[in-house]
Amino acid sequence: MSVRRKKPEELRSHRWYGVDDLRSFGHRSRIKQMGYASEDYAGKPIIGIVNTWSDINQCHAHLRVRAEEVKRGIWQAGGFPIELPAISLSEPVVKPTTMLYRNFLAMETEELLRSHPCDGAVLMGGCDKTTPGLIMGALSMNIPSIFVPAGPMLRGMWRGKPLGSGSDTWKYWAELRAGTITRQDWDEIENGISRSFGTCMTMGTAATMMSIAETLGFALPGASSIPAPDSNHPRMATASGRRIVEMVWEDLKPSDFVTRASFNNAIAVDMAVGGSTNAVVHILAMAKRARIDITLADLDEIAKKVPVIANVRPSGTYLMEDFYYAGGIRPLLVQLGSHIDGSAKTVNGKTIGENIKGAQVYNDDVIRSLNNPVSNVGALAVLHGNLAPDGAVIKPSAADPKLLKHSGPAVVFKDYNDMAARMDDPNLDVTADSVLVLQSGGPHGGPGMPEWGMLPIPKKLLQQGVRDMVRISDSRMSGTSYGTCVLHVAPESAVGGPIGLIKTGDIVTLDVPNRVLSVNISDAEMAKRKAAWVAPKPHYPRGYGAIFAKHVTQANEGCDFDFLTAEGTIPEPEIH
Ligand code: FES
């Protein structure tokens, strides 16, 4: 079937440059001020490259150069590139947490594209929140858009042993505290764990979200698995530049390829790769932007059916570089068989079924079959009970199987500082059977729902050999983390949720097979505690933080701003 092609006068940018009036004279004379002639831009699709490069984002260090490689493709295909810098969101550097600013990037992406003469968009990101932020903005703006994933860095290395971002940081930090490695070992690990530009190379939030973005249809086939320093990466960037120009002529918008089926595919991939729990919040938020009704129950249903088949840390053994050499995301999708709806469309104009045809697994220990999974317990379980009336999540595949059914007395920390001050106190009344509970870590409480959910094991227990315990919070956890950590408890403590009412000594029950998280206090006692509860003071008297606190939704709704998911269509800007 031939695709109808737009005419130049139907381009969005035509309103800026193509008409004959005073304003367009100004626009044309100003583009000429930059040294461009009419032949460079007139009648061509103008492509906004939303680039999250910055000097402080280690994972995006190459995106400055990659943007030039994207531009090369845009020029080749007869488009006109304009690079639009956006907030960079370096995961480890931005405080108090990048999650405070994901919606900022989403809003910025949407408004950059709306306010400029963009006919299409190239979205450049990968470090954790940048992928969902860019895609949420693009879904709301709904002009032709393609995602160029930053790609994972090379695997870390220490004394001949591979090191994984985050996962091995937590592991060796615990060993250092337990006294089983030396300070010199720790310093050597610091030098070996981050060897190149690119995102974390475990299946953390970055690799998970890049895989999800590709499966949703937003990236060229196989793009999300390419290591950032591999020469295939700039070739993919240039090909993406060429493709977006064609997408503009074809008028292929996110609403044409992002469907319920593509979300179901993306959730299946999230489970199969043993994806980050952060993806839950981002999937819910992206689906809302696409006006597709996805709930925690939908995620749980797919999680029950799809096992983890990517043998990548933290659920497995290998790293993203190995995953790429084993074939990457395309053969993983093939392995998923009927869990994937092959009819879902993608940015290259083909279906996902067409894009993965013939893709082969080159190492069946890295990319497993459904019959030989890495884990059968699943990458996600959604829990409910009187401790989490609106839900909570856990990643069973990264937890100690012995703890997936556990009851124990709570040891409650009222906030992060309380936890930091008391966790290693030798007098802390805690045993390996205790359940550690952290309050004030949610969207309002953190604020911004920081990654505090992998609470440290108390030092005295570490020295006894304990490496995992049941831990509960309204926070998130890094996708590179592991442990029996119940996360995203909703409603959060800072809005009066039961997790804020629990006291040290209450008996908490975690029952993952039956999807339960409960505490042994009666409804009457819970109501009594709620009546005595005092709301915390707001963190921010003014500024962006005040907007965040006023409008952010709870974790089970995706933590987007209510005004960004409201109904209605925003008109194109008037050009006066
Ligand atoms: Fe950027 Fe992990 S710090 S992806």
XYZ file of C-alpha atoms and ligand atoms in Angstrom:
580
model
C 0.000 0.000 0.000
C 1.493 3.367 -0.942
C 1.726 5.936 1.839
C 0.334 9.394 1.164
C 3.110 11.941 1.259
C 2.687 15.414 2.623
C 3.134 18.409 0.345
C 5.716 21.039 1.407
C 2.956 23.575 2.051
C 1.389 21.115 4.522
C 4.491 21.129 6.702
C 4.078 22.678 10.124
C 7.156 24.829 9.459
C 5.498 26.291 6.357
C 3.558 28.582 8.683
C 6.857 30.068 9.870
C 8.797 30.206 6.602
C 6.559 29.537 3.608
C 3.897 32.231 3.740
C 4.238 35.738 2.361
C 3.848 38.176 5.231
C 5.807 40.373 7.581
C 6.455 37.654 10.176
C 7.736 35.097 7.692
C 10.074 37.739 6.281
C 11.487 38.028 9.793
C 11.853 34.258 10.163
C 13.552 33.904 6.787
C 15.913 36.815 7.291
C 16.897 35.415 10.712
C 17.655 31.940 9.397
C 19.787 33.616 6.725
C 21.538 35.491 9.541
C 22.966 32.088 10.499
C 24.439 31.610 7.054
C 21.763 29.390 5.528
C 20.429 29.966 2.023
C 16.850 29.250 0.923
C 18.107 26.054 -0.724
C 19.152 24.774 2.705
C 15.759 24.920 4.369
C 12.906 26.145 2.140
C 10.178 23.549 1.684
C 12.131 20.963 3.699
C 11.037 19.220 6.904
C 12.570 20.985 9.885
C 13.664 18.417 12.429
C 14.074 19.363 16.084
C 16.815 17.321 17.719
C 15.977 17.354 21.416
C 19.367 16.610 22.908
C 19.958 15.831 26.592
C 23.736 16.195 26.267
C 25.548 18.221 28.922
C 29.033 18.499 30.359
C 27.831 16.823 33.563
C 25.971 13.869 32.077
C 28.560 11.079 31.828
C 26.090 8.731 30.112
C 25.410 11.242 27.337
C 28.988 12.447 26.775
C 28.821 11.225 23.168
C 25.473 12.827 22.347
C 27.115 16.068 21.324
C 28.904 14.199 18.529
C 25.954 11.891 17.868
C 23.743 14.920 17.247
C 26.082 15.825 14.365
C 25.730 12.269 13.071
C 21.941 12.556 13.291
C 22.172 15.849 11.382
C 24.213 14.109 8.669
C 21.289 11.748 8.089
C 18.752 14.579 8.113
C 20.742 16.517 5.501
C 21.154 13.375 3.376
C 17.399 12.824 3.324
C 16.584 16.424 2.455
C 15.631 17.761 5.877
C 16.858 20.718 7.894
C 18.125 19.928 11.439
C 17.859 22.240 14.424
C 19.346 21.096 17.707
C 17.348 22.023 20.808
C 19.171 21.398 24.115
C 17.017 20.068 26.957
C 17.626 19.389 30.648
C 20.212 16.614 30.827
C 19.277 14.727 34.035
C 22.495 12.949 34.931
C 21.163 10.207 37.194
C 23.862 10.172 39.887
C 24.499 13.916 39.925
C 21.129 15.690 39.897
C 19.745 16.201 43.422
C 17.585 15.549 45.270
C 16.646 13.042 42.550
C 16.197 13.099 38.773
C 12.655 11.848 39.279
C 11.761 15.305 40.550
C 12.596 16.535 37.033
C 11.296 13.776 34.713
C 8.061 15.716 34.233
C 10.101 18.890 33.743
C 11.874 17.232 30.788
C 8.563 15.901 29.465
C 7.045 19.356 29.601
C 10.176 20.925 28.123
C 10.221 18.433 25.235
C 6.591 19.077 24.405
C 6.939 22.839 24.581
C 10.253 22.958 22.672
C 8.589 21.091 19.819
C 5.403 23.125 19.963
C 6.975 26.554 20.137
C 9.574 25.969 17.404
C 8.900 25.298 13.708
C 9.449 21.549 14.099
C 7.917 19.126 11.624
C 9.521 16.133 13.298
C 11.639 15.281 16.320
C 14.699 13.221 17.131
C 14.774 12.431 20.835
C 18.268 11.836 22.215
C 18.583 10.295 25.659
C 19.039 7.127 27.664
C 20.181 7.939 31.192
C 17.254 6.771 33.356
C 14.572 9.500 33.376
C 15.542 10.982 30.019
C 13.900 8.202 27.984
C 10.462 8.411 29.608
C 10.678 12.208 29.872
C 11.391 12.596 26.148
C 8.774 10.063 25.122
C 6.060 11.478 27.383
C 6.638 14.889 25.795
C 6.642 13.446 22.280
C 3.442 11.485 22.936
C 1.685 14.636 24.075
C 3.006 16.744 21.186
C 2.315 13.947 18.695
C 4.411 15.040 15.723
C 6.593 12.439 13.913
C 9.266 11.442 16.438
C 12.096 8.938 16.614
C 14.182 8.001 19.650
C 17.970 7.653 19.436
C 19.002 5.649 22.503
C 22.326 6.666 24.059
C 23.246 2.976 24.402
C 25.034 1.213 27.252
C 28.696 1.751 28.149
C 31.283 -1.022 27.902
C 31.365 -3.608 30.689
C 33.344 -2.695 33.807
C 36.424 -4.685 34.752
C 38.422 -5.290 37.970
C 41.272 -7.773 38.209
C 39.870 -9.728 35.278
C 36.336 -9.820 36.716
C 33.455 -7.972 35.001
C 31.876 -5.193 37.025
C 28.295 -4.052 36.543
C 27.118 -0.474 37.074
C 25.299 -0.049 40.327
C 24.902 -3.764 41.085
C 28.592 -4.217 41.891
C 28.743 -0.852 43.624
C 26.104 -2.005 46.118
C 27.691 -5.446 46.395
C 31.235 -4.267 47.109
C 30.058 -1.418 49.361
C 28.401 -4.063 51.553
C 31.640 -6.115 51.471
C 33.693 -3.049 52.435
C 31.357 -2.362 55.369
C 31.555 -6.017 56.358
C 35.360 -5.823 56.192
C 35.774 -8.504 53.507
C 37.495 -6.193 50.974
C 40.109 -3.499 51.584
C 40.067 0.222 50.926
C 42.576 -0.358 48.122
C 40.235 -2.905 46.502
C 37.433 -0.367 46.729
C 39.581 2.342 45.093
C 40.525 -0.019 42.248
C 36.829 -0.813 41.687
C 36.153 2.927 41.431
C 38.684 3.096 38.585
C 37.309 0.072 36.726
C 33.543 0.214 36.971
C 32.783 2.975 34.415
C 35.008 2.485 31.390
C 33.374 4.488 28.614
C 30.602 6.906 27.736
C 27.120 5.397 27.593
C 24.495 4.437 30.134
C 24.741 1.907 32.953
C 25.462 -1.477 31.381
C 23.427 -3.593 33.746
C 19.692 -4.025 33.089
C 19.038 -0.935 35.173
C 16.461 1.693 34.425
C 18.391 3.032 31.422
C 18.743 -0.266 29.544
C 15.212 -1.266 30.537
C 13.677 1.973 29.302
C 15.680 2.007 26.068
C 14.451 -1.564 25.386
C 10.895 -0.491 26.191
C 11.140 2.574 23.949
C 12.264 0.424 21.035
C 9.518 -2.137 21.690
C 6.909 0.625 21.847
C 8.007 1.374 18.290
C 9.997 4.568 18.926
C 13.476 3.429 17.720
C 14.957 1.651 14.723
C 15.143 -2.160 15.067
C 17.940 -3.237 17.383
C 18.954 0.351 18.238
C 18.519 0.031 22.001
C 21.094 -2.727 22.486
C 24.049 -1.147 20.662
C 26.877 -0.199 23.062
C 27.497 3.547 22.926
C 31.158 3.289 21.750
C 30.433 0.708 19.001
C 30.685 2.129 15.462
C 27.214 0.737 14.787
C 25.954 3.391 17.180
C 26.754 6.456 15.052
C 25.508 4.580 11.984
C 22.220 4.006 13.814
C 22.123 7.722 14.708
C 22.584 8.742 11.071
C 19.986 6.218 9.900
C 17.565 7.665 12.472
C 18.225 11.123 11.007
C 17.415 9.871 7.532
C 14.309 8.072 8.741
C 12.730 10.989 10.599
C 12.633 13.039 7.391
C 10.676 10.265 5.704
C 8.406 9.976 8.746
C 7.495 13.639 8.330
C 6.558 13.172 4.654
C 4.552 10.069 5.627
C 3.062 11.916 8.623
C 3.835 8.901 10.828
C 3.090 10.161 14.333
C 3.302 8.397 17.730
C -0.488 8.050 17.751
C -0.178 5.994 14.534
C 2.068 3.351 16.060
C 1.713 3.479 19.869
C -1.258 1.297 20.742
C -2.445 -0.995 23.492
C -0.660 -3.823 21.667
C 2.643 -1.939 21.661
C 2.299 -1.278 25.401
C 1.548 -4.944 26.059
C 4.643 -5.819 24.026
C 6.708 -3.302 25.996
C 5.495 -4.705 29.319
C 6.341 -8.246 28.155
C 9.849 -7.082 27.249
C 10.180 -5.334 30.599
C 9.450 -8.667 32.293
C 11.639 -10.715 29.954
C 14.695 -8.524 30.524
C 14.162 -8.535 34.294
C 13.578 -4.820 33.980
C 13.896 -2.082 36.546
C 10.945 -1.513 38.857
C 11.213 2.145 37.854
C 9.801 1.134 34.491
C 6.455 0.517 36.192
C 6.036 4.192 37.046
C 7.248 5.278 33.599
C 5.019 2.829 31.685
C 1.967 4.048 33.609
C 2.920 7.665 32.857
C 3.664 7.080 29.151
C 0.402 5.161 28.700
C -1.564 8.033 30.226
C 0.100 10.427 27.768
C -0.900 8.089 24.927
C -4.461 7.990 26.346
C -4.214 4.235 26.796
C -5.618 2.779 29.994
C -2.866 0.692 31.626
C -3.006 -0.133 35.329
C -0.819 -1.940 37.843
C -3.137 -4.940 37.416
C -2.266 -5.100 33.691
C 1.443 -5.157 34.522
C 0.937 -7.856 37.131
C -1.038 -10.015 34.722
C 1.731 -9.938 32.102
C 4.382 -10.404 34.812
C 2.714 -13.656 35.865
C 3.023 -15.041 32.329
C 6.414 -13.818 31.099
C 9.564 -15.164 32.773
C 12.951 -13.444 32.842
C 14.937 -14.700 29.830
C 17.678 -12.050 29.560
C 20.538 -13.281 31.742
C 21.718 -9.784 32.619
C 22.455 -8.319 36.046
C 20.899 -7.623 38.484
C 18.504 -10.541 37.799
C 21.162 -12.546 35.930
C 24.880 -12.839 35.295
C 25.948 -10.940 32.182
C 26.075 -7.305 31.086
C 24.590 -5.306 28.197
C 27.696 -5.706 26.042
C 27.202 -9.498 26.256
C 23.500 -9.043 25.510
C 24.383 -7.156 22.327
C 26.863 -9.806 21.183
C 24.204 -12.453 21.900
C 21.938 -10.721 19.376
C 20.290 -7.956 21.421
C 16.650 -7.086 21.713
C 15.477 -8.455 18.323
C 16.072 -12.165 19.026
C 14.798 -11.670 22.568
C 11.503 -10.568 21.018
C 11.585 -13.655 18.797
C 12.060 -15.855 21.878
C 8.963 -14.309 23.448
C 6.811 -15.868 20.718
C 3.098 -15.408 21.303
C 3.710 -12.924 24.149
C 4.494 -10.385 21.413
C 1.868 -9.000 19.060
C 3.850 -8.834 15.830
C 1.332 -6.548 14.147
C 2.335 -3.514 16.259
C 3.809 -0.768 14.085
C 7.115 1.053 14.547
C 8.945 4.166 13.386
C 10.403 2.495 10.315
C 6.908 1.975 8.956
C 7.105 -1.776 9.415
C 5.590 -3.983 12.070
C 7.598 -5.344 14.945
C 7.007 -8.826 13.500
C 8.669 -7.759 10.243
C 11.515 -6.087 12.108
C 12.474 -9.170 14.123
C 12.078 -11.733 11.366
C 15.129 -13.990 11.156
C 16.842 -12.509 14.229
C 19.019 -15.157 15.862
C 20.350 -15.792 19.339
C 24.155 -16.175 19.279
C 24.565 -17.125 22.942
C 21.688 -19.046 24.468
C 23.008 -18.615 27.988
C 22.637 -14.827 27.688
C 19.308 -14.795 25.829
C 17.409 -17.826 27.058
C 14.324 -19.546 25.726
C 10.978 -19.550 27.520
C 11.692 -23.182 28.444
C 14.977 -22.312 30.103
C 14.378 -18.993 31.879
C 16.768 -17.197 34.189
C 14.004 -16.901 36.723
C 10.511 -18.278 36.974
C 9.419 -16.039 39.824
C 9.053 -13.020 37.555
C 10.511 -9.542 37.334
C 7.532 -7.911 38.964
C 4.770 -8.591 41.426
C 2.131 -6.066 42.396
C 1.107 -6.297 46.044
C -1.947 -5.045 47.887
C -3.126 -5.150 51.482
C -3.809 -2.850 54.398
C -0.227 -1.561 54.179
C -0.573 -0.687 50.481
C -4.246 -0.120 49.601
C -3.330 1.379 46.204
C -0.515 -1.054 45.519
C 3.192 -1.659 45.885
C 5.718 -3.496 43.730
C 8.594 -5.916 44.204
C 11.083 -7.499 41.824
C 11.014 -11.173 42.868
C 13.759 -12.164 40.401
C 16.248 -9.943 42.253
C 15.144 -11.029 45.748
C 16.171 -13.862 48.055
C 13.585 -16.602 47.280
C 13.456 -17.519 50.980
C 12.088 -14.075 51.845
C 9.262 -13.956 49.314
C 6.955 -15.284 52.057
C 7.947 -13.680 55.329
C 6.494 -12.167 58.501
C 8.513 -10.145 60.939
C 8.507 -7.163 63.291
C 8.874 -3.753 61.681
C 11.842 -1.512 62.401
C 10.587 1.892 61.267
C 12.681 4.875 60.156
C 10.738 8.104 59.879
C 12.873 9.454 57.031
C 16.214 9.005 55.249
C 18.218 10.944 57.835
C 16.750 8.882 60.672
C 17.731 5.732 58.777
C 21.256 6.987 58.088
C 21.742 7.945 61.729
C 20.500 4.684 63.272
C 21.088 1.877 60.782
C 24.602 1.047 61.949
C 23.952 1.711 65.643
C 25.095 -1.459 67.453
C 22.156 -0.972 69.831
C 19.540 -0.996 67.050
C 17.018 -3.685 67.983
C 17.092 -5.608 64.724
C 17.552 -9.201 63.570
C 17.636 -10.867 60.175
C 13.890 -11.527 60.589
C 13.045 -7.857 61.091
C 11.327 -5.893 58.341
C 13.000 -2.548 57.679
C 10.489 0.206 56.852
C 11.429 3.622 55.481
C 8.851 6.440 55.556
C 8.884 9.831 53.789
C 10.413 8.551 50.558
C 7.500 8.971 48.147
C 6.675 11.566 45.479
C 5.772 14.156 48.144
C 7.885 12.828 50.973
C 11.307 12.514 49.305
C 10.447 14.771 47.617
C 10.486 13.314 44.113
C 10.412 9.642 45.159
C 14.189 9.089 45.370
C 15.919 5.732 44.965
C 16.171 4.961 48.671
C 14.236 1.690 48.499
C 17.234 -0.643 48.777
C 17.738 0.193 52.449
C 21.213 -0.824 53.626
C 21.522 -3.934 55.770
C 22.491 -2.940 59.344
C 26.248 -3.290 59.820
C 25.982 -5.709 62.704
C 23.882 -8.051 60.546
C 26.275 -7.686 57.602
C 29.060 -8.840 59.890
C 26.931 -11.880 60.784
C 26.720 -12.725 57.060
C 23.216 -11.364 56.370
C 22.974 -10.018 52.801
C 19.220 -9.631 52.283
C 16.213 -8.680 54.387
C 12.641 -7.604 53.708
C 12.659 -3.856 53.196
C 9.610 -1.676 52.539
C 9.290 1.930 51.439
C 7.274 4.390 49.401
C 10.508 5.145 47.504
C 11.869 3.727 44.279
C 15.007 1.610 43.906
C 17.728 1.875 41.310
C 17.203 -0.584 38.481
C 20.703 -1.847 39.186
C 19.750 -2.756 42.765
C 18.643 -6.081 44.167
C 17.164 -7.505 47.321
C 13.761 -8.209 48.845
C 12.681 -4.604 48.562
C 9.007 -3.662 48.436
C 8.724 -0.319 46.680
C 6.291 2.402 45.499
C 3.913 1.775 48.421
C 0.787 3.840 47.744
C -0.587 5.962 49.117
C 2.732 7.245 50.427
C 3.395 8.225 54.032
C 3.552 11.976 53.330
C -0.112 12.007 52.269
C -1.266 9.885 55.204
C -0.902 6.397 53.707
C -0.737 3.423 56.086
C 3.028 3.125 55.587
C 3.272 6.411 57.506
C 1.172 5.006 60.356
C 3.100 1.794 60.971
C 5.184 1.586 64.186
C 8.260 -0.361 65.217
C 7.162 -3.765 66.491
C 4.050 -4.100 64.269
C 4.158 -7.443 62.489
C 4.408 -7.084 58.728
C 3.579 -9.885 56.303
C 4.962 -10.145 52.784
C 3.418 -12.900 50.675
C 4.563 -12.488 47.081
C 2.898 -15.641 45.662
C -0.450 -14.342 46.945
C 0.395 -10.690 46.171
C -0.118 -9.503 49.775
C 1.537 -6.803 51.861
C -0.148 -6.368 55.225
C 0.392 -5.346 58.816
C -1.277 -6.915 61.843
C -3.186 -3.871 63.007
C -6.964 -3.641 62.997
C -8.982 -1.178 60.937
C -9.977 0.574 64.166
C -6.342 0.950 65.245
C -5.382 2.173 61.784
C -8.199 4.762 61.916
C -7.030 5.891 65.369
C -3.483 6.389 64.140
C -4.728 8.204 61.046
C -6.745 10.616 63.206
C -3.590 11.461 65.165
C -1.442 11.834 62.013
C -0.057 15.285 61.258
C 0.726 16.180 57.637
C 4.358 17.196 57.084
C 5.205 20.776 56.181
C 5.731 21.416 52.435
C 9.360 21.140 51.287
C 9.188 24.108 48.914
C 7.595 27.501 49.545
C 7.960 28.507 45.877
C 9.383 27.521 42.503
C 9.279 24.295 40.548
C 9.227 22.187 43.711
C 6.004 23.888 44.775
C 4.431 23.110 41.376
C 5.621 19.510 41.727
C 4.060 19.102 45.173
C 0.775 20.590 44.032
C 0.349 18.464 40.936
C 2.281 15.171 41.170
C 0.220 11.987 41.267
C 0.963 8.855 43.301
C 3.174 5.997 42.104
C 0.262 3.786 41.044
C -0.773 6.546 38.632
C 2.695 7.198 37.162
C 3.748 10.319 39.120
C 2.920 12.607 36.201
C 1.461 16.060 36.786
C -2.326 16.121 36.751
C -2.362 19.133 34.403
C -0.147 17.340 31.864
C -2.525 14.399 31.583
C -5.704 16.475 31.547
C -8.136 16.090 28.659
C -8.145 18.532 25.768
C -6.088 19.519 22.753
C -3.624 22.374 22.875
C -3.926 24.566 19.757
C -0.950 25.252 17.508
C 0.703 28.553 18.454
C -0.543 31.652 16.703
C 2.161 33.208 14.554
C 1.974 36.951 15.051
Fe 23.129 7.232 33.592
Fe 22.913 4.904 35.075
S 23.849 6.801 35.601
S 22.210 5.365 33.110
